């Protein structure tokens, strides 16, 4: 009896997210059906640490094309800086691979169009890892909305609050420059916009936004280049300087490329917003109001859907007093004045249990997908383009229409 043929995966980008989301699970959980055969990264020191601690059998490459030509993989995983995603996705498609890419798909409309055209001509598929769709709590909201519980959905109101630990970290790293990440309305909010698009089952159309930077950036006179060498004793100092994993992934490899993991959050080079509000009108008629702030005393999100037959409210918290509750709740207010509460136990694993459920469906492929949780390239584009159009709107004060930018056909 012949053994099971394992799919061959290769990875572009030895990033922190790739370490925990892809390399270790493929090596440890999915080794019966999947093999991570190679890792590409331009920083050799980081690549060695990554390989030794996450995928010891993988080969290392400093040249992407050499890796693709020698390994001939079935699937390329893209986990580079956001602004480079399109390059590796397109090149991977040209080598005859399917693509799994970390969110966001890319950072602007031009790059979305390049990816869409490349996928169309390649005959292969691009999948975006929207793990939030796989969180049991998020899935339950989708199930209830699909039951027509509140009738036709007319409006959604979504607020996301990053606390001063998590929020500040985006202003230390490469994300702090919009040319790298598209800003938080692309890099972070792509999750949020995708959830709303998926919950509603509608297509975003016209976007208007406001945004500012008031809390981070050059708002303090006392600042340095990085926390490690700063003498200002700032309350936002990077907390994990001595952590062996941080040392291996970032501090030791920085001698090769000069990338500092602990840059000052009050630097003049920061050009992304820390305070954002967005309105979206959907082609099928729903409206969304959305806000993202990055300096709150606690972290979490809350959303409300209002429809022709009632209202659904949901919220979850990751820090602060409500984070200790072992359950999340969904409240349904019907048009008869009744309130029904649904209780969902919190998953005690990474990202609310979303990561491993996504990989089970994406890599093992044994589960059915009745809710459409696997996200294709068009879903990736729709979430990116809400953020990209919001960025344009912040710049010029005008609404922007996705279909004026994206060449769907």
Tab-separated table of C-alpha atoms in Angstrom:
chain	number	residue	atom	x	y	z
A	1	UNK	CA	0.000	0.000	0.000
A	2	UNK	CA	1.462	3.310	-1.032
A	3	UNK	CA	1.783	6.100	1.518
A	4	UNK	CA	-0.250	9.296	1.414
A	5	UNK	CA	1.228	11.912	-0.896
A	6	UNK	CA	2.065	15.003	1.120
A	7	UNK	CA	1.625	18.456	-0.396
A	8	UNK	CA	4.805	20.469	-0.578
A	9	UNK	CA	4.673	23.986	0.899
A	10	UNK	CA	7.279	26.734	0.743
A	11	UNK	CA	7.303	29.988	2.682
A	12	UNK	CA	8.221	33.512	1.616
A	13	UNK	CA	8.982	35.602	4.691
A	14	UNK	CA	10.388	34.260	7.967
A	15	UNK	CA	8.119	36.525	9.990
A	16	UNK	CA	6.789	36.260	13.512
A	17	UNK	CA	3.310	35.510	12.210
A	18	UNK	CA	4.589	32.833	9.834
A	19	UNK	CA	6.448	31.181	12.720
A	20	UNK	CA	3.318	30.500	14.800
A	21	UNK	CA	0.605	30.449	12.156
A	22	UNK	CA	2.208	28.289	9.466
A	23	UNK	CA	5.657	26.796	10.130
A	24	UNK	CA	5.095	25.160	13.512
A	25	UNK	CA	1.562	23.855	12.768
A	26	UNK	CA	2.581	22.367	9.403
A	27	UNK	CA	5.619	20.727	11.013
A	28	UNK	CA	3.901	19.525	14.185
A	29	UNK	CA	0.191	19.048	13.401
A	30	UNK	CA	-0.108	18.473	9.669
A	31	UNK	CA	3.074	16.529	8.918
A	32	UNK	CA	1.031	13.523	7.770
A	33	UNK	CA	-0.297	15.463	4.765
A	34	UNK	CA	1.955	18.515	4.434
A	35	UNK	CA	5.660	19.270	4.233
A	36	UNK	CA	7.249	22.697	4.693
A	37	UNK	CA	10.186	22.046	2.406
A	38	UNK	CA	11.789	25.488	2.213
A	39	UNK	CA	11.910	29.005	3.650
A	40	UNK	CA	12.925	32.150	1.782
A	41	UNK	CA	14.090	35.281	3.570
A	42	UNK	CA	16.664	37.950	2.769
A	43	UNK	CA	17.879	37.993	6.379
A	44	UNK	CA	19.958	34.833	6.778
A	45	UNK	CA	20.342	35.123	10.562
A	46	UNK	CA	16.608	35.351	11.100
A	47	UNK	CA	15.983	32.520	8.637
A	48	UNK	CA	18.348	30.202	10.541
A	49	UNK	CA	16.655	30.941	13.878
A	50	UNK	CA	13.224	30.507	12.273
A	51	UNK	CA	14.186	27.188	10.664
A	52	UNK	CA	15.871	25.762	13.751
A	53	UNK	CA	12.925	26.563	16.035
A	54	UNK	CA	9.930	26.007	13.776
A	55	UNK	CA	10.767	23.745	10.835
A	56	UNK	CA	14.139	21.977	11.284
A	57	UNK	CA	13.876	19.944	8.070
A	58	UNK	CA	13.258	22.946	5.806
A	59	UNK	CA	15.892	24.221	3.407
A	60	UNK	CA	16.855	27.900	3.468
A	61	UNK	CA	17.040	30.157	0.417
A	62	UNK	CA	18.140	33.752	-0.005
A	63	UNK	CA	16.886	33.760	-3.622
A	64	UNK	CA	13.141	33.348	-4.192
A	65	UNK	CA	13.347	32.147	-7.794
A	66	UNK	CA	15.981	29.564	-6.908
A	67	UNK	CA	13.683	28.187	-4.212
A	68	UNK	CA	10.710	27.955	-6.558
A	69	UNK	CA	12.706	26.336	-9.358
A	70	UNK	CA	14.396	23.753	-7.144
A	71	UNK	CA	11.544	22.902	-4.785
A	72	UNK	CA	8.635	22.926	-7.294
A	73	UNK	CA	6.067	23.395	-4.505
A	74	UNK	CA	2.333	22.786	-4.626
A	75	UNK	CA	1.602	25.817	-2.442
A	76	UNK	CA	3.444	29.053	-1.691
A	77	UNK	CA	2.731	30.748	1.654
A	78	UNK	CA	3.310	34.511	1.585
A	79	UNK	CA	4.074	36.168	4.931
A	80	UNK	CA	6.329	39.079	3.998
A	81	UNK	CA	5.837	42.771	4.675
A	82	UNK	CA	2.381	43.743	3.355
A	83	UNK	CA	3.684	45.960	0.576
A	84	UNK	CA	5.565	42.992	-0.926
A	85	UNK	CA	2.667	40.514	-0.891
A	86	UNK	CA	1.617	41.213	-4.465
A	87	UNK	CA	5.128	40.586	-5.805
A	88	UNK	CA	5.437	37.110	-4.322
A	89	UNK	CA	1.811	36.165	-4.988
A	90	UNK	CA	2.194	37.018	-8.683
A	91	UNK	CA	5.574	35.316	-9.006
A	92	UNK	CA	4.260	32.259	-7.165
A	93	UNK	CA	1.285	31.989	-9.513
A	94	UNK	CA	3.670	32.127	-12.473
A	95	UNK	CA	5.414	29.013	-11.095
A	96	UNK	CA	2.137	27.085	-11.111
A	97	UNK	CA	1.361	27.250	-7.384
A	98	UNK	CA	-1.723	27.903	-5.378
A	99	UNK	CA	-1.115	30.739	-2.893
A	100	UNK	CA	-1.938	31.131	0.780
A	101	UNK	CA	-1.280	34.690	1.868
A	102	UNK	CA	-1.327	36.312	5.263
A	103	UNK	CA	-3.744	39.223	5.528
A	104	UNK	CA	-4.032	41.813	4.118
A	105	UNK	CA	-3.933	40.579	0.536
A	106	UNK	CA	-2.004	43.744	-0.377
A	107	UNK	CA	-2.185	47.477	0.363
A	108	UNK	CA	-3.781	49.392	-2.539
A	109	UNK	CA	-5.963	49.174	-5.626
A	110	UNK	CA	-3.195	48.945	-8.202
A	111	UNK	CA	-1.656	45.937	-6.483
A	112	UNK	CA	-5.113	44.337	-6.102
A	113	UNK	CA	-5.626	44.631	-9.853
A	114	UNK	CA	-2.236	43.038	-10.541
A	115	UNK	CA	-3.049	40.070	-8.298
A	116	UNK	CA	-6.534	39.636	-9.737
A	117	UNK	CA	-5.215	39.604	-13.299
A	118	UNK	CA	-2.433	37.155	-12.414
A	119	UNK	CA	-4.807	34.721	-10.726
A	120	UNK	CA	-7.241	34.928	-13.645
A	121	UNK	CA	-4.593	33.930	-16.191
A	122	UNK	CA	-2.747	31.377	-14.041
A	123	UNK	CA	-5.469	28.828	-13.439
A	124	UNK	CA	-4.460	28.690	-9.763
A	125	UNK	CA	-6.052	30.094	-6.614
A	126	UNK	CA	-5.162	32.709	-4.020
A	127	UNK	CA	-6.519	32.240	-0.492
A	128	UNK	CA	-6.378	34.881	2.253
A	129	UNK	CA	-6.053	33.760	5.882
A	130	UNK	CA	-8.931	35.586	7.538
A	131	UNK	CA	-8.769	33.625	10.776
A	132	UNK	CA	-11.479	35.738	12.423
A	133	UNK	CA	-14.103	33.980	10.279
A	134	UNK	CA	-13.159	30.775	12.101
A	135	UNK	CA	-13.545	32.027	15.664
A	136	UNK	CA	-16.563	30.215	17.184
A	137	UNK	CA	-18.052	33.516	18.386
A	138	UNK	CA	-17.749	35.171	14.970
A	139	UNK	CA	-19.129	32.051	13.294
A	140	UNK	CA	-22.147	32.029	15.633
A	141	UNK	CA	-22.989	35.617	14.685
A	142	UNK	CA	-22.903	34.566	11.016
A	143	UNK	CA	-25.197	31.612	11.686
A	144	UNK	CA	-27.763	33.780	13.458
A	145	UNK	CA	-27.747	36.411	10.726
A	146	UNK	CA	-28.101	33.680	8.092
A	147	UNK	CA	-31.247	32.509	9.906
A	148	UNK	CA	-32.849	35.852	8.997
A	149	UNK	CA	-33.203	36.542	12.702
A	150	UNK	CA	-33.325	40.327	12.291
A	151	UNK	CA	-34.705	40.330	8.755
A	152	UNK	CA	-33.033	42.430	6.092
A	153	UNK	CA	-29.927	44.030	7.580
A	154	UNK	CA	-30.049	47.786	7.097
A	155	UNK	CA	-27.181	49.028	9.249
A	156	UNK	CA	-24.070	47.818	11.087
A	157	UNK	CA	-22.151	49.812	13.700
A	158	UNK	CA	-18.685	48.445	14.526
A	159	UNK	CA	-16.191	49.845	17.046
A	160	UNK	CA	-12.729	48.359	17.557
A	161	UNK	CA	-10.545	49.436	20.482
A	162	UNK	CA	-6.827	48.650	20.635
A	163	UNK	CA	-5.288	49.104	24.076
A	164	UNK	CA	-2.023	50.928	24.755
A	165	UNK	CA	0.014	47.719	24.785
A	166	UNK	CA	-1.183	46.241	21.499
A	167	UNK	CA	-1.947	49.547	19.827
A	168	UNK	CA	1.449	51.055	20.574
A	169	UNK	CA	3.208	48.066	19.043
A	170	UNK	CA	2.027	48.981	15.529
A	171	UNK	CA	3.865	52.287	15.908
A	172	UNK	CA	7.185	50.573	16.783
A	173	UNK	CA	7.418	48.274	13.772
A	174	UNK	CA	7.413	48.534	9.988
A	175	UNK	CA	3.633	49.022	10.126
A	176	UNK	CA	4.205	52.645	11.195
A	177	UNK	CA	4.853	53.710	7.601
A	178	UNK	CA	1.915	53.650	5.220
A	179	UNK	CA	4.092	52.633	2.281
A	180	UNK	CA	4.775	49.350	4.099
A	181	UNK	CA	1.400	48.499	5.590
A	182	UNK	CA	-1.261	50.716	4.040
A	183	UNK	CA	-1.871	52.036	7.553
A	184	UNK	CA	-4.096	50.405	10.134
A	185	UNK	CA	-7.186	50.826	7.944
A	186	UNK	CA	-5.578	48.235	5.680
A	187	UNK	CA	-3.246	46.182	7.866
A	188	UNK	CA	-5.440	45.815	10.968
A	189	UNK	CA	-8.941	46.714	9.791
A	190	UNK	CA	-8.818	44.266	6.874
A	191	UNK	CA	-9.937	41.671	9.459
A	192	UNK	CA	-12.802	43.846	10.600
A	193	UNK	CA	-13.997	44.829	7.147
A	194	UNK	CA	-13.836	41.223	6.000
A	195	UNK	CA	-15.945	40.094	8.953
A	196	UNK	CA	-18.599	42.684	8.207
A	197	UNK	CA	-18.602	41.874	4.479
A	198	UNK	CA	-18.949	38.171	5.342
A	199	UNK	CA	-21.603	38.700	8.013
A	200	UNK	CA	-23.686	40.885	5.713
A	201	UNK	CA	-23.148	38.829	2.578
A	202	UNK	CA	-23.018	42.115	0.673
A	203	UNK	CA	-20.487	43.932	-1.494
A	204	UNK	CA	-18.960	47.236	-0.289
A	205	UNK	CA	-19.422	50.058	-2.752
A	206	UNK	CA	-18.731	53.660	-1.632
A	207	UNK	CA	-16.384	54.638	1.216
A	208	UNK	CA	-15.849	57.898	3.077
A	209	UNK	CA	-13.439	58.353	5.975
A	210	UNK	CA	-11.737	60.646	8.446
A	211	UNK	CA	-8.461	59.982	10.214
A	212	UNK	CA	-5.840	61.695	12.312
A	213	UNK	CA	-2.699	61.039	14.348
A	214	UNK	CA	-2.956	62.631	17.781
A	215	UNK	CA	-1.574	60.176	20.339
A	216	UNK	CA	1.530	58.675	18.680
A	217	UNK	CA	4.122	60.338	16.472
A	218	UNK	CA	6.157	63.452	17.460
A	219	UNK	CA	3.908	64.580	20.326
A	220	UNK	CA	6.700	64.415	22.928
A	221	UNK	CA	9.944	66.327	23.011
A	222	UNK	CA	11.747	63.540	24.876
A	223	UNK	CA	12.139	60.659	22.457
A	224	UNK	CA	14.866	58.445	21.070
A	225	UNK	CA	15.489	56.212	18.097
A	226	UNK	CA	14.640	52.962	19.889
A	227	UNK	CA	13.708	51.697	23.332
A	228	UNK	CA	16.867	49.635	23.827
A	229	UNK	CA	19.139	52.682	23.884
A	230	UNK	CA	16.677	55.299	25.156
A	231	UNK	CA	17.272	56.928	28.561
A	232	UNK	CA	13.887	58.653	28.882
A	233	UNK	CA	12.308	55.834	30.932
A	234	UNK	CA	9.130	56.033	28.878
A	235	UNK	CA	6.077	54.139	30.128
A	236	UNK	CA	5.729	52.692	26.608
A	237	UNK	CA	9.182	51.093	26.507
A	238	UNK	CA	9.280	47.833	24.584
A	239	UNK	CA	8.685	45.196	27.293
A	240	UNK	CA	10.290	42.063	25.838
A	241	UNK	CA	13.915	43.022	25.270
A	242	UNK	CA	15.326	39.965	27.057
A	243	UNK	CA	12.896	37.424	25.626
A	244	UNK	CA	14.919	34.688	23.840
A	245	UNK	CA	12.433	34.493	20.960
A	246	UNK	CA	12.512	38.265	20.443
A	247	UNK	CA	16.307	38.119	20.559
A	248	UNK	CA	16.434	35.337	17.978
A	249	UNK	CA	13.819	36.752	15.612
A	250	UNK	CA	14.700	40.446	15.801
A	251	UNK	CA	17.566	41.781	17.913
A	252	UNK	CA	20.310	39.407	16.765
A	253	UNK	CA	19.296	39.511	13.049
A	254	UNK	CA	19.133	43.328	12.991
A	255	UNK	CA	22.863	43.463	12.209
A	256	UNK	CA	22.043	42.245	8.680
A	257	UNK	CA	19.311	44.654	7.654
A	258	UNK	CA	19.089	47.372	10.315
A	259	UNK	CA	15.457	46.580	11.150
A	260	UNK	CA	14.717	47.590	14.748
A	261	UNK	CA	11.751	45.891	16.452
A	262	UNK	CA	11.643	48.484	19.248
A	263	UNK	CA	11.566	51.884	17.526
A	264	UNK	CA	10.223	54.897	19.398
A	265	UNK	CA	6.452	55.293	19.124
A	266	UNK	CA	6.901	59.083	19.184
A	267	UNK	CA	9.114	59.185	16.103
A	268	UNK	CA	8.752	61.828	13.396
A	269	UNK	CA	8.793	59.154	10.675
A	270	UNK	CA	5.418	57.714	11.701
A	271	UNK	CA	2.832	58.588	9.064
A	272	UNK	CA	-0.111	56.269	9.828
A	273	UNK	CA	-3.246	57.393	11.663
A	274	UNK	CA	-4.087	56.378	15.231
A	275	UNK	CA	-7.727	57.582	15.177
A	276	UNK	CA	-10.040	56.572	12.320
A	277	UNK	CA	-13.711	56.550	11.360
A	278	UNK	CA	-15.190	55.092	8.169
A	279	UNK	CA	-18.615	54.897	6.572
A	280	UNK	CA	-19.395	52.295	3.917
A	281	UNK	CA	-22.446	51.925	1.712
A	282	UNK	CA	-23.050	48.464	0.290
A	283	UNK	CA	-24.311	47.684	-3.171
A	284	UNK	CA	-27.245	45.705	-1.738
A	285	UNK	CA	-28.297	48.606	0.519
A	286	UNK	CA	-26.745	48.175	3.973
A	287	UNK	CA	-24.707	50.903	5.660
A	288	UNK	CA	-21.687	50.479	7.953
A	289	UNK	CA	-20.205	52.913	10.440
A	290	UNK	CA	-16.784	51.865	11.744
A	291	UNK	CA	-14.222	53.320	14.127
A	292	UNK	CA	-10.720	52.277	15.185
A	293	UNK	CA	-8.734	53.841	18.012
A	294	UNK	CA	-5.334	52.646	19.193
A	295	UNK	CA	-4.735	54.050	22.698
A	296	UNK	CA	-7.564	52.742	24.877
A	297	UNK	CA	-7.288	51.570	28.501
A	298	UNK	CA	-8.726	48.189	27.418
A	299	UNK	CA	-9.029	46.191	24.192
A	300	UNK	CA	-11.967	44.627	22.407
A	301	UNK	CA	-14.730	45.221	19.900
A	302	UNK	CA	-18.473	45.628	19.724
A	303	UNK	CA	-20.900	45.489	16.830
A	304	UNK	CA	-24.613	46.015	16.372
A	305	UNK	CA	-26.729	45.005	13.387
A	306	UNK	CA	-30.124	46.639	12.931
A	307	UNK	CA	-32.624	45.021	10.567
A	308	UNK	CA	-36.268	45.075	9.583
A	309	UNK	CA	-37.188	42.522	12.291
A	310	UNK	CA	-34.866	43.428	15.155
A	311	UNK	CA	-31.342	44.096	16.353
A	312	UNK	CA	-28.325	41.896	17.137
A	313	UNK	CA	-25.554	43.103	19.467
A	314	UNK	CA	-22.217	41.399	20.129
A	315	UNK	CA	-18.997	42.317	21.908
A	316	UNK	CA	-15.818	40.683	23.111
A	317	UNK	CA	-12.899	41.972	25.183
A	318	UNK	CA	-9.233	40.929	25.229
A	319	UNK	CA	-8.078	43.109	28.130
A	320	UNK	CA	-9.774	45.030	30.923
A	321	UNK	CA	-12.322	43.861	33.477
A	322	UNK	CA	-14.642	42.150	30.964
A	323	UNK	CA	-11.832	39.996	29.561
A	324	UNK	CA	-12.044	37.631	32.559
A	325	UNK	CA	-15.568	36.475	31.661
A	326	UNK	CA	-15.258	32.893	30.307
A	327	UNK	CA	-18.096	33.529	27.874
A	328	UNK	CA	-19.038	35.883	25.089
A	329	UNK	CA	-22.629	36.935	24.531
A	330	UNK	CA	-24.898	37.817	21.647
A	331	UNK	CA	-28.110	39.701	22.360
A	332	UNK	CA	-31.080	39.580	20.031
A	333	UNK	CA	-33.786	42.221	20.419
A	334	UNK	CA	-36.840	41.312	18.364
A	335	UNK	CA	-39.690	43.510	17.166
A	336	UNK	CA	-41.999	42.150	19.901
A	337	UNK	CA	-39.969	43.723	22.686
A	338	UNK	CA	-38.268	40.483	23.716
A	339	UNK	CA	-34.552	39.994	24.423
A	340	UNK	CA	-32.833	36.658	23.826
A	341	UNK	CA	-29.236	36.121	24.975
A	342	UNK	CA	-26.892	33.549	23.435
A	343	UNK	CA	-23.858	32.457	25.473
A	344	UNK	CA	-20.724	31.221	23.671
A	345	UNK	CA	-17.742	29.883	25.685
A	346	UNK	CA	-14.468	31.605	24.860
A	347	UNK	CA	-11.826	29.487	23.161
A	348	UNK	CA	-8.647	29.326	25.252
A	349	UNK	CA	-6.269	29.210	22.277
A	350	UNK	CA	-4.665	31.711	19.894
A	351	UNK	CA	-6.992	34.187	18.189
A	352	UNK	CA	-10.137	32.748	19.703
A	353	UNK	CA	-9.538	29.348	18.150
A	354	UNK	CA	-9.551	30.812	14.644
A	355	UNK	CA	-6.012	29.905	13.555
A	356	UNK	CA	-6.177	26.150	13.909
A	357	UNK	CA	-9.725	25.871	12.554
A	358	UNK	CA	-8.677	27.808	9.460
A	359	UNK	CA	-5.653	25.564	8.897
A	360	UNK	CA	-7.703	22.409	9.377
A	361	UNK	CA	-9.985	23.481	6.542
A	362	UNK	CA	-7.293	25.031	4.348
A	363	UNK	CA	-4.554	22.396	4.690
A	364	UNK	CA	-6.364	19.209	5.648
A	365	UNK	CA	-9.386	20.140	3.552
A	366	UNK	CA	-11.606	17.542	5.197
A	367	UNK	CA	-14.303	19.871	6.510
A	368	UNK	CA	-17.244	21.180	4.533
A	369	UNK	CA	-17.597	24.956	4.237
A	370	UNK	CA	-21.325	25.753	4.371
A	371	UNK	CA	-20.748	29.294	5.653
A	372	UNK	CA	-18.091	30.169	3.084
A	373	UNK	CA	-15.355	30.707	5.674
A	374	UNK	CA	-12.462	30.152	3.255
A	375	UNK	CA	-11.719	33.559	1.717
A	376	UNK	CA	-10.798	33.868	-1.946
A	377	UNK	CA	-8.970	36.661	-3.736
A	378	UNK	CA	-12.154	38.701	-4.260
A	379	UNK	CA	-12.921	38.681	-0.547
A	380	UNK	CA	-9.351	39.789	0.068
A	381	UNK	CA	-9.715	42.633	-2.409
A	382	UNK	CA	-13.022	43.852	-0.946
A	383	UNK	CA	-11.594	44.128	2.560
A	384	UNK	CA	-8.382	45.805	1.344
A	385	UNK	CA	-10.303	48.266	-0.799
A	386	UNK	CA	-12.471	49.547	2.037
A	387	UNK	CA	-9.236	50.516	3.788
A	388	UNK	CA	-7.508	51.734	0.626
A	389	UNK	CA	-10.492	53.879	-0.361
A	390	UNK	CA	-10.657	55.174	3.211
A	391	UNK	CA	-7.004	56.220	2.909
A	392	UNK	CA	-7.808	58.108	-0.292
A	393	UNK	CA	-10.793	59.752	1.374
A	394	UNK	CA	-8.675	60.891	4.329
A	395	UNK	CA	-6.288	62.495	1.848
A	396	UNK	CA	-8.793	64.352	-0.333
A	397	UNK	CA	-11.957	64.570	1.787
A	398	UNK	CA	-14.072	62.844	-0.867
A	399	UNK	CA	-15.944	59.530	-1.049
A	400	UNK	CA	-14.395	56.812	-3.198
A	401	UNK	CA	-16.070	53.974	-5.087
A	402	UNK	CA	-14.371	50.566	-5.238
A	403	UNK	CA	-15.606	49.783	-8.736
A	404	UNK	CA	-13.954	52.923	-10.071
A	405	UNK	CA	-10.606	51.352	-9.128
A	406	UNK	CA	-10.881	47.556	-9.347
A	407	UNK	CA	-11.012	45.814	-12.736
A	408	UNK	CA	-13.144	42.835	-11.768
A	409	UNK	CA	-13.402	41.416	-15.286
